[in-house]
PDB file of N, CA and C and ligand atoms in Angstrom:
ATOM      1  N   MET A   1      82.918 118.023  95.552  1.00  0.00           N
ATOM      2  CA  MET A   1      84.360 117.818  95.619  1.00  0.00           C
ATOM      3  C   MET A   1      84.813 117.782  97.082  1.00  0.00           C
ATOM      4  N   LEU A   2      85.772 116.944  97.367  1.00  0.00           N
ATOM      5  CA  LEU A   2      86.269 116.841  98.728  1.00  0.00           C
ATOM      6  C   LEU A   2      87.050 118.091  99.110  1.00  0.00           C
ATOM      7  N   ARG A   3      86.820 118.518 100.337  1.00  0.00           N
ATOM      8  CA  ARG A   3      87.687 119.565 100.858  1.00  0.00           C
ATOM      9  C   ARG A   3      89.015 118.931 101.214  1.00  0.00           C
ATOM     10  N   MET A   4      90.069 119.534 100.776  1.00  0.00           N
ATOM     11  CA  MET A   4      91.376 118.965 101.020  1.00  0.00           C
ATOM     12  C   MET A   4      91.964 119.556 102.291  1.00  0.00           C
ATOM     13  N   LYS A   5      91.882 118.800 103.377  1.00  0.00           N
ATOM     14  CA  LYS A   5      92.479 119.283 104.618  1.00  0.00           C
ATOM     15  C   LYS A   5      93.982 119.050 104.566  1.00  0.00           C
ATOM     16  N   SER A   6      94.688 119.938 105.193  1.00  0.00           N
ATOM     17  CA  SER A   6      96.136 119.864 105.080  1.00  0.00           C
ATOM     18  C   SER A   6      96.821 119.417 106.359  1.00  0.00           C
ATOM     19  N   THR A   7      96.026 119.054 107.376  1.00  0.00           N
ATOM     20  CA  THR A   7      96.629 118.523 108.593  1.00  0.00           C
ATOM     21  C   THR A   7      95.853 117.312 109.097  1.00  0.00           C
ATOM     22  N   CYS A   8      96.567 116.461 109.845  1.00  0.00           N
ATOM     23  CA  CYS A   8      95.948 115.289 110.462  1.00  0.00           C
ATOM     24  C   CYS A   8      95.071 115.732 111.632  1.00  0.00           C
ATOM     25  N   GLU A   9      93.840 115.195 111.727  1.00  0.00           N
ATOM     26  CA  GLU A   9      92.919 115.562 112.804  1.00  0.00           C
ATOM     27  C   GLU A   9      93.454 115.144 114.167  1.00  0.00           C
ATOM     28  N   ARG A  10      94.287 114.141 114.185  1.00  0.00           N
ATOM     29  CA  ARG A  10      94.684 113.538 115.456  1.00  0.00           C
ATOM     30  C   ARG A  10      95.991 114.114 115.980  1.00  0.00           C
ATOM     31  N   CYS A  11      96.993 114.200 115.109  1.00  0.00           N
ATOM     32  CA  CYS A  11      98.310 114.636 115.573  1.00  0.00           C
ATOM     33  C   CYS A  11      98.755 115.938 114.926  1.00  0.00           C
ATOM     34  N   SER A  12      97.910 116.513 114.077  1.00  0.00           N
ATOM     35  CA  SER A  12      98.203 117.788 113.410  1.00  0.00           C
ATOM     36  C   SER A  12      99.439 117.754 112.517  1.00  0.00           C
ATOM     37  N   ALA A  13      99.828 116.562 112.115  1.00  0.00           N
ATOM     38  CA  ALA A  13     100.918 116.472 111.145  1.00  0.00           C
ATOM     39  C   ALA A  13     100.472 117.128 109.855  1.00  0.00           C
ATOM     40  N   SER A  14     101.364 117.811 109.185  1.00  0.00           N
ATOM     41  CA  SER A  14     100.963 118.458 107.942  1.00  0.00           C
ATOM     42  C   SER A  14     100.927 117.435 106.816  1.00  0.00           C
ATOM     43  N   LEU A  15      99.858 117.527 106.032  1.00  0.00           N
ATOM     44  CA  LEU A  15      99.642 116.586 104.934  1.00  0.00           C
ATOM     45  C   LEU A  15      99.541 117.393 103.640  1.00  0.00           C
ATOM     46  N   GLY A  16     100.548 117.302 102.833  1.00  0.00           N
ATOM     47  CA  GLY A  16     100.515 117.999 101.553  1.00  0.00           C
ATOM     48  C   GLY A  16      99.588 117.287 100.583  1.00  0.00           C
ATOM     49  N   LEU A  17      99.222 117.960  99.522  1.00  0.00           N
ATOM     50  CA  LEU A  17      98.301 117.366  98.548  1.00  0.00           C
ATOM     51  C   LEU A  17      98.874 116.098  97.934  1.00  0.00           C
ATOM     52  N   ALA A  18     100.192 116.031  97.834  1.00  0.00           N
ATOM     53  CA  ALA A  18     100.808 114.863  97.213  1.00  0.00           C
ATOM     54  C   ALA A  18     101.146 113.781  98.234  1.00  0.00           C
ATOM     55  N   ASP A  19     100.996 114.105  99.531  1.00  0.00           N
ATOM     56  CA  ASP A  19     101.298 113.120 100.563  1.00  0.00           C
ATOM     57  C   ASP A  19     100.162 112.126 100.703  1.00  0.00           C
ATOM     58  N   GLN A  20     100.501 110.938 101.147  1.00  0.00           N
ATOM     59  CA  GLN A  20      99.445 109.970 101.387  1.00  0.00           C
ATOM     60  C   GLN A  20      98.694 110.357 102.653  1.00  0.00           C
ATOM     61  N   ALA A  21      97.377 110.297 102.583  1.00  0.00           N
ATOM     62  CA  ALA A  21      96.547 110.621 103.734  1.00  0.00           C
ATOM     63  C   ALA A  21      95.335 109.707 103.711  1.00  0.00           C
ATOM     64  N   TYR A  22      94.674 109.601 104.860  1.00  0.00           N
ATOM     65  CA  TYR A  22      93.487 108.762 104.947  1.00  0.00           C
ATOM     66  C   TYR A  22      92.294 109.625 105.338  1.00  0.00           C
ATOM     67  N   ILE A  23      91.151 109.348 104.743  1.00  0.00           N
ATOM     68  CA  ILE A  23      89.935 110.085 105.072  1.00  0.00           C
ATOM     69  C   ILE A  23      88.810 109.104 105.361  1.00  0.00           C
ATOM     70  N   CYS A  24      87.834 109.558 106.192  1.00  0.00           N
ATOM     71  CA  CYS A  24      86.624 108.767 106.391  1.00  0.00           C
ATOM     72  C   CYS A  24      85.538 109.380 105.518  1.00  0.00           C
ATOM     73  N   SER A  25      84.332 108.811 105.542  1.00  0.00           N
ATOM     74  CA  SER A  25      83.269 109.310 104.671  1.00  0.00           C
ATOM     75  C   SER A  25      82.820 110.708 105.069  1.00  0.00           C
ATOM     76  N   PHE A  26      83.129 111.152 106.302  1.00  0.00           N
ATOM     77  CA  PHE A  26      82.802 112.516 106.701  1.00  0.00           C
ATOM     78  C   PHE A  26      84.003 113.439 106.560  1.00  0.00           C
ATOM     79  N   GLU A  27      84.992 112.967 105.840  1.00  0.00           N
ATOM     80  CA  GLU A  27      86.163 113.775 105.510  1.00  0.00           C
ATOM     81  C   GLU A  27      87.026 114.151 106.694  1.00  0.00           C
ATOM     82  N   CYS A  28      87.000 113.349 107.754  1.00  0.00           N
ATOM     83  CA  CYS A  28      88.019 113.503 108.775  1.00  0.00           C
ATOM     84  C   CYS A  28      89.313 113.002 108.128  1.00  0.00           C
ATOM     85  N   THR A  29      90.381 113.716 108.331  1.00  0.00           N
ATOM     86  CA  THR A  29      91.622 113.417 107.630  1.00  0.00           C
ATOM     87  C   THR A  29      92.711 113.004 108.608  1.00  0.00           C
ATOM     88  N   TYR A  30      93.402 111.930 108.288  1.00  0.00           N
ATOM     89  CA  TYR A  30      94.461 111.424 109.161  1.00  0.00           C
ATOM     90  C   TYR A  30      95.706 111.116 108.355  1.00  0.00           C
ATOM     91  N   CYS A  31      96.837 111.213 109.042  1.00  0.00           N
ATOM     92  CA  CYS A  31      98.082 110.810 108.414  1.00  0.00           C
ATOM     93  C   CYS A  31      98.143 109.272 108.420  1.00  0.00           C
ATOM     94  N   PRO A  32      98.980 108.676 107.564  1.00  0.00           N
ATOM     95  CA  PRO A  32      99.037 107.211 107.489  1.00  0.00           C
ATOM     96  C   PRO A  32      99.374 106.564 108.830  1.00  0.00           C
ATOM     97  N   ARG A  33     100.225 107.209 109.625  1.00  0.00           N
ATOM     98  CA  ARG A  33     100.622 106.625 110.904  1.00  0.00           C
ATOM     99  C   ARG A  33      99.435 106.555 111.858  1.00  0.00           C
ATOM    100  N   CYS A  34      98.651 107.631 111.943  1.00  0.00           N
ATOM    101  CA  CYS A  34      97.469 107.625 112.802  1.00  0.00           C
ATOM    102  C   CYS A  34      96.435 106.638 112.284  1.00  0.00           C
ATOM    103  N   ALA A  35      96.232 106.599 110.973  1.00  0.00           N
ATOM    104  CA  ALA A  35      95.261 105.661 110.400  1.00  0.00           C
ATOM    105  C   ALA A  35      95.585 104.230 110.822  1.00  0.00           C
ATOM    106  N   GLU A  36      96.875 103.930 110.832  1.00  0.00           N
ATOM    107  CA  GLU A  36      97.296 102.593 111.232  1.00  0.00           C
ATOM    108  C   GLU A  36      97.024 102.364 112.719  1.00  0.00           C
ATOM    109  N   GLN A  37      97.363 103.389 113.532  1.00  0.00           N
ATOM    110  CA  GLN A  37      97.145 103.255 114.981  1.00  0.00           C
ATOM    111  C   GLN A  37      95.666 103.143 115.311  1.00  0.00           C
ATOM    112  N   LEU A  38      94.824 103.729 114.481  1.00  0.00           N
ATOM    113  CA  LEU A  38      93.376 103.676 114.705  1.00  0.00           C
ATOM    114  C   LEU A  38      92.739 102.460 114.047  1.00  0.00           C
ATOM    115  N   SER A  39      93.575 101.563 113.507  1.00  0.00           N
ATOM    116  CA  SER A  39      93.090 100.384 112.790  1.00  0.00           C
ATOM    117  C   SER A  39      92.169 100.775 111.640  1.00  0.00           C
ATOM    118  N   HIS A  40      92.472 101.886 110.977  1.00  0.00           N
ATOM    119  CA  HIS A  40      91.709 102.377 109.839  1.00  0.00           C
ATOM    120  C   HIS A  40      90.234 102.564 110.159  1.00  0.00           C
ATOM    121  N   SER A  41      89.971 103.028 111.391  1.00  0.00           N
ATOM    122  CA  SER A  41      88.595 103.300 111.800  1.00  0.00           C
ATOM    123  C   SER A  41      88.557 104.699 112.422  1.00  0.00           C
ATOM    124  N   CYS A  42      87.687 105.560 111.926  1.00  0.00           N
ATOM    125  CA  CYS A  42      87.649 106.946 112.394  1.00  0.00           C
ATOM    126  C   CYS A  42      87.088 107.019 113.809  1.00  0.00           C
ATOM    127  N   PRO A  43      87.810 107.645 114.762  1.00  0.00           N
ATOM    128  CA  PRO A  43      87.325 107.744 116.144  1.00  0.00           C
ATOM    129  C   PRO A  43      86.160 108.715 116.282  1.00  0.00           C
ATOM    130  N   ASN A  44      85.964 109.614 115.318  1.00  0.00           N
ATOM    131  CA  ASN A  44      84.863 110.588 115.390  1.00  0.00           C
ATOM    132  C   ASN A  44      83.536 109.965 114.977  1.00  0.00           C
ATOM    133  N   CYS A  45      83.576 109.177 113.918  1.00  0.00           N
ATOM    134  CA  CYS A  45      82.317 108.692 113.361  1.00  0.00           C
ATOM    135  C   CYS A  45      82.316 107.183 113.123  1.00  0.00           C
ATOM    136  N   GLN A  46      83.385 106.500 113.545  1.00  0.00           N
ATOM    137  CA  GLN A  46      83.492 105.050 113.368  1.00  0.00           C
ATOM    138  C   GLN A  46      83.489 104.625 111.907  1.00  0.00           C
ATOM    139  N   GLY A  47      83.692 105.592 111.034  1.00  0.00           N
ATOM    140  CA  GLY A  47      83.751 105.268 109.612  1.00  0.00           C
ATOM    141  C   GLY A  47      85.077 104.621 109.250  1.00  0.00           C
ATOM    142  N   GLU A  48      85.073 103.960 108.128  1.00  0.00           N
ATOM    143  CA  GLU A  48      86.292 103.342 107.640  1.00  0.00           C
ATOM    144  C   GLU A  48      87.205 104.397 107.023  1.00  0.00           C
ATOM    145  N   LEU A  49      88.478 104.322 107.325  1.00  0.00           N
ATOM    146  CA  LEU A  49      89.436 105.256 106.729  1.00  0.00           C
ATOM    147  C   LEU A  49      89.988 104.668 105.446  1.00  0.00           C
ATOM    148  N   VAL A  50      89.895 105.454 104.394  1.00  0.00           N
ATOM    149  CA  VAL A  50      90.391 105.010 103.094  1.00  0.00           C
ATOM    150  C   VAL A  50      91.445 105.984 102.578  1.00  0.00           C
ATOM    151  N   THR A  51      92.272 105.510 101.689  1.00  0.00           N
ATOM    152  CA  THR A  51      93.320 106.354 101.125  1.00  0.00           C
ATOM    153  C   THR A  51      92.717 107.518 100.355  1.00  0.00           C
ATOM    154  N   ARG A  52      93.214 108.688 100.621  1.00  0.00           N
ATOM    155  CA  ARG A  52      92.753 109.849  99.881  1.00  0.00           C
ATOM    156  C   ARG A  52      93.418 109.848  98.501  1.00  0.00           C
ATOM    157  N   PRO A  53      92.633 110.075  97.440  1.00  0.00           N
ATOM    158  CA  PRO A  53      93.255 110.086  96.120  1.00  0.00           C
ATOM    159  C   PRO A  53      94.216 111.257  95.998  1.00  0.00           C
ATOM    160  N   PRO A  54      95.388 111.028  95.479  1.00  0.00           N
ATOM    161  CA  PRO A  54      96.346 112.134  95.332  1.00  0.00           C
ATOM    162  C   PRO A  54      95.886 113.116  94.278  1.00  0.00           C
ATOM    163  N   ARG A  55      96.200 114.388  94.472  1.00  0.00           N
ATOM    164  CA  ARG A  55      95.792 115.425  93.522  1.00  0.00           C
ATOM    165  C   ARG A  55      97.014 115.968  92.779  1.00  0.00           C
ATOM    166  N   THR A  56      97.897 115.084  92.401  1.00  0.00           N
ATOM    167  CA  THR A  56      99.113 115.566  91.755  1.00  0.00           C
ATOM    168  C   THR A  56      98.913 115.742  90.261  1.00  0.00           C
ATOM    169  N   ARG A  57      97.952 115.018  89.698  1.00  0.00           N
ATOM    170  CA  ARG A  57      97.727 115.110  88.255  1.00  0.00           C
ATOM    171  C   ARG A  57      96.749 116.219  87.923  1.00  0.00           C
ATOM    172  N   SER A  58      96.899 116.769  86.793  1.00  0.00           N
ATOM    173  CA  SER A  58      95.937 117.771  86.357  1.00  0.00           C
ATOM    174  C   SER A  58      94.711 117.045  85.800  1.00  0.00           C
ATOM    175  N   PRO A  59      93.521 117.637  85.946  1.00  0.00           N
ATOM    176  CA  PRO A  59      92.289 116.981  85.486  1.00  0.00           C
ATOM    177  C   PRO A  59      92.301 116.657  84.002  1.00  0.00           C
ATOM    178  N   THR A  60      93.058 117.385  83.236  1.00  0.00           N
ATOM    179  CA  THR A  60      93.073 117.157  81.791  1.00  0.00           C
ATOM    180  C   THR A  60      93.698 115.813  81.433  1.00  0.00           C
ATOM    181  N   GLU A  61      94.444 115.228  82.359  1.00  0.00           N
ATOM    182  CA  GLU A  61      95.056 113.933  82.078  1.00  0.00           C
ATOM    183  C   GLU A  61      94.045 112.796  82.142  1.00  0.00           C
ATOM    184  N   VAL A  62      92.931 113.046  82.818  1.00  0.00           N
ATOM    185  CA  VAL A  62      91.962 111.974  83.012  1.00  0.00           C
ATOM    186  C   VAL A  62      91.300 111.524  81.707  1.00  0.00           C
ATOM    187  N   PRO A  63      90.726 112.446  80.935  1.00  0.00           N
ATOM    188  CA  PRO A  63      90.143 111.996  79.661  1.00  0.00           C
ATOM    189  C   PRO A  63      91.172 111.356  78.741  1.00  0.00           C
ATOM    190  N   ASP A  64      92.380 111.891  78.780  1.00  0.00           N
ATOM    191  CA  ASP A  64      93.448 111.354  77.962  1.00  0.00           C
ATOM    192  C   ASP A  64      93.731 109.898  78.348  1.00  0.00           C
ATOM    193  N   HIS A  65      93.769 109.657  79.646  1.00  0.00           N
ATOM    194  CA  HIS A  65      94.021 108.310  80.139  1.00  0.00           C
ATOM    195  C   HIS A  65      92.902 107.355  79.716  1.00  0.00           C
ATOM    196  N   ARG A  66      91.677 107.826  79.827  1.00  0.00           N
ATOM    197  CA  ARG A  66      90.540 106.978  79.455  1.00  0.00           C
ATOM    198  C   ARG A  66      90.539 106.716  77.952  1.00  0.00           C
ATOM    199  N   PHE A  67      90.890 107.726  77.201  1.00  0.00           N
ATOM    200  CA  PHE A  67      90.966 107.572  75.757  1.00  0.00           C
ATOM    201  C   PHE A  67      92.020 106.547  75.375  1.00  0.00           C
ATOM    202  N   LYS A  68      93.155 106.604  76.078  1.00  0.00           N
ATOM    203  CA  LYS A  68      94.249 105.686  75.815  1.00  0.00           C
ATOM    204  C   LYS A  68      93.825 104.244  76.139  1.00  0.00           C
ATOM    205  N   ALA A  69      93.125 104.081  77.261  1.00  0.00           N
ATOM    206  CA  ALA A  69      92.655 102.755  77.654  1.00  0.00           C
ATOM    207  C   ALA A  69      91.692 102.196  76.605  1.00  0.00           C
ATOM    208  N   LYS A  70      90.853 103.076  76.075  1.00  0.00           N
ATOM    209  CA  LYS A  70      89.890 102.685  75.040  1.00  0.00           C
ATOM    210  C   LYS A  70      90.628 102.272  73.764  1.00  0.00           C
ATOM    211  N   LEU A  71      91.614 103.038  73.422  1.00  0.00           N
ATOM    212  CA  LEU A  71      92.440 102.734  72.235  1.00  0.00           C
ATOM    213  C   LEU A  71      93.118 101.377  72.377  1.00  0.00           C
ATOM    214  N   GLU A  72      93.694 101.170  73.577  1.00  0.00           N
ATOM    215  CA  GLU A  72      94.394  99.900  73.804  1.00  0.00           C
ATOM    216  C   GLU A  72      93.443  98.729  73.702  1.00  0.00           C
ATOM    217  N   LYS A  73      92.213  98.955  74.162  1.00  0.00           N
ATOM    218  CA  LYS A  73      91.195  97.910  74.102  1.00  0.00           C
ATOM    219  C   LYS A  73      90.835  97.628  72.633  1.00  0.00           C
ATOM    220  N   LEU A  74      90.671  98.703  71.877  1.00  0.00           N
ATOM    221  CA  LEU A  74      90.337  98.578  70.456  1.00  0.00           C
ATOM    222  C   LEU A  74      91.441  97.869  69.659  1.00  0.00           C
ATOM    223  N   LEU A  75      92.655  98.202  70.021  1.00  0.00           N
ATOM    224  CA  LEU A  75      93.798  97.634  69.290  1.00  0.00           C
ATOM    225  C   LEU A  75      94.147  96.235  69.791  1.00  0.00           C
ATOM    226  N   GLY A  76      93.504  95.857  70.880  1.00  0.00           N
ATOM    227  CA  GLY A  76      93.696  94.514  71.417  1.00  0.00           C
ATOM    228  C   GLY A  76      95.099  94.290  71.948  1.00  0.00           C
TER     229      GLY A  76
HETATM  230 ZN1   ZN B 101      98.364 111.850 112.520  1.00  0.00          ZN
HETATM  231 ZN1   ZN B 102      85.154 110.486 110.637  1.00  0.00          ZN
END
Protein backbone atom coordinates (compact mmCIF):
# COMPACT_ATOMS: atom_id res chain seq x y z
CA MET A 1 0.00 0.00 0.00
CA LEU A 2 1.21 3.50 -0.76
CA ARG A 3 2.31 5.64 2.10
CA MET A 4 0.15 8.69 2.02
CA LYS A 5 2.37 11.73 2.42
CA SER A 6 0.59 14.82 3.51
CA THR A 7 2.93 17.49 2.18
CA CYS A 8 4.49 18.43 -1.15
CA GLU A 9 8.20 17.45 -1.36
CA ARG A 10 9.02 20.66 -3.16
CA CYS A 11 7.04 23.47 -1.56
CA SER A 12 5.71 21.75 1.58
CA ALA A 13 2.15 22.63 0.71
CA SER A 14 -0.21 20.50 2.75
CA LEU A 15 -1.98 17.81 0.77
CA GLY A 16 -5.04 16.29 2.35
CA LEU A 17 -6.14 12.78 1.47
CA ALA A 18 -8.97 14.18 -0.62
CA ASP A 19 -6.79 16.79 -2.34
CA GLN A 20 -5.34 16.15 -5.74
CA ALA A 21 -1.67 15.25 -5.55
CA TYR A 22 0.94 13.78 -7.85
CA ILE A 23 3.32 10.93 -7.05
CA CYS A 24 6.23 9.27 -8.85
CA SER A 25 6.95 5.53 -8.75
CA PHE A 26 9.16 6.09 -5.69
CA GLU A 27 6.32 7.87 -3.94
CA CYS A 28 7.76 11.35 -4.01
CA THR A 29 4.67 13.49 -3.56
CA TYR A 30 3.96 16.85 -5.16
CA CYS A 31 1.12 19.30 -5.24
CA PRO A 32 -0.55 19.84 -8.65
CA ARG A 33 1.13 23.23 -9.07
CA CYS A 34 4.64 21.82 -8.57
CA ALA A 35 3.87 18.81 -10.78
CA GLU A 36 2.99 21.23 -13.54
CA GLN A 37 6.11 23.34 -12.98
CA LEU A 38 8.21 20.17 -13.09
CA SER A 39 6.53 19.10 -16.35
CA HIS A 40 5.23 16.01 -14.52
CA SER A 41 8.76 14.68 -14.09
CA CYS A 42 10.17 13.93 -10.62
CA PRO A 43 13.41 15.89 -9.95
CA ASN A 44 14.59 13.21 -7.47
CA CYS A 45 14.33 10.16 -9.67
CA GLN A 46 13.25 11.46 -13.11
CA GLY A 47 10.15 9.34 -12.78
CA GLU A 48 6.86 10.32 -14.29
CA LEU A 49 4.44 12.04 -11.93
CA VAL A 50 0.96 10.59 -11.97
CA THR A 51 -2.22 11.55 -10.18
CA ARG A 52 -2.51 9.99 -6.78
CA PRO A 53 -5.76 8.06 -6.40
CA PRO A 54 -8.04 9.80 -3.92
CA ARG A 55 -8.80 7.93 -0.70
CA THR A 56 -12.19 9.44 -0.06
CA ARG A 57 -14.17 6.26 -0.64
CA SER A 58 -14.32 3.42 1.78
CA PRO A 59 -12.88 0.11 0.50
CA THR A 60 -16.26 -1.55 0.86
CA GLU A 61 -17.56 0.50 -2.06
CA VAL A 62 -15.16 -1.16 -4.46
CA PRO A 63 -16.71 -4.64 -4.63
CA ASP A 64 -20.11 -3.02 -4.76
CA HIS A 65 -19.04 -0.93 -7.73
CA ARG A 66 -17.62 -3.95 -9.53
CA PHE A 67 -20.74 -5.94 -8.81
CA LYS A 68 -22.87 -3.14 -10.21
CA ALA A 69 -20.75 -2.97 -13.38
CA LYS A 70 -21.16 -6.73 -13.79
CA LEU A 71 -24.91 -6.45 -13.32
CA GLU A 72 -25.14 -3.67 -15.88
CA LYS A 73 -23.18 -5.80 -18.31
CA LEU A 74 -25.48 -8.77 -17.70
CA LEU A 75 -28.58 -6.67 -18.12
CA GLY A 76 -27.16 -5.14 -21.26
ZN1 LIG B 1 4.31 21.93 -4.25
ZN1 LIG C 1 10.65 10.54 -7.44
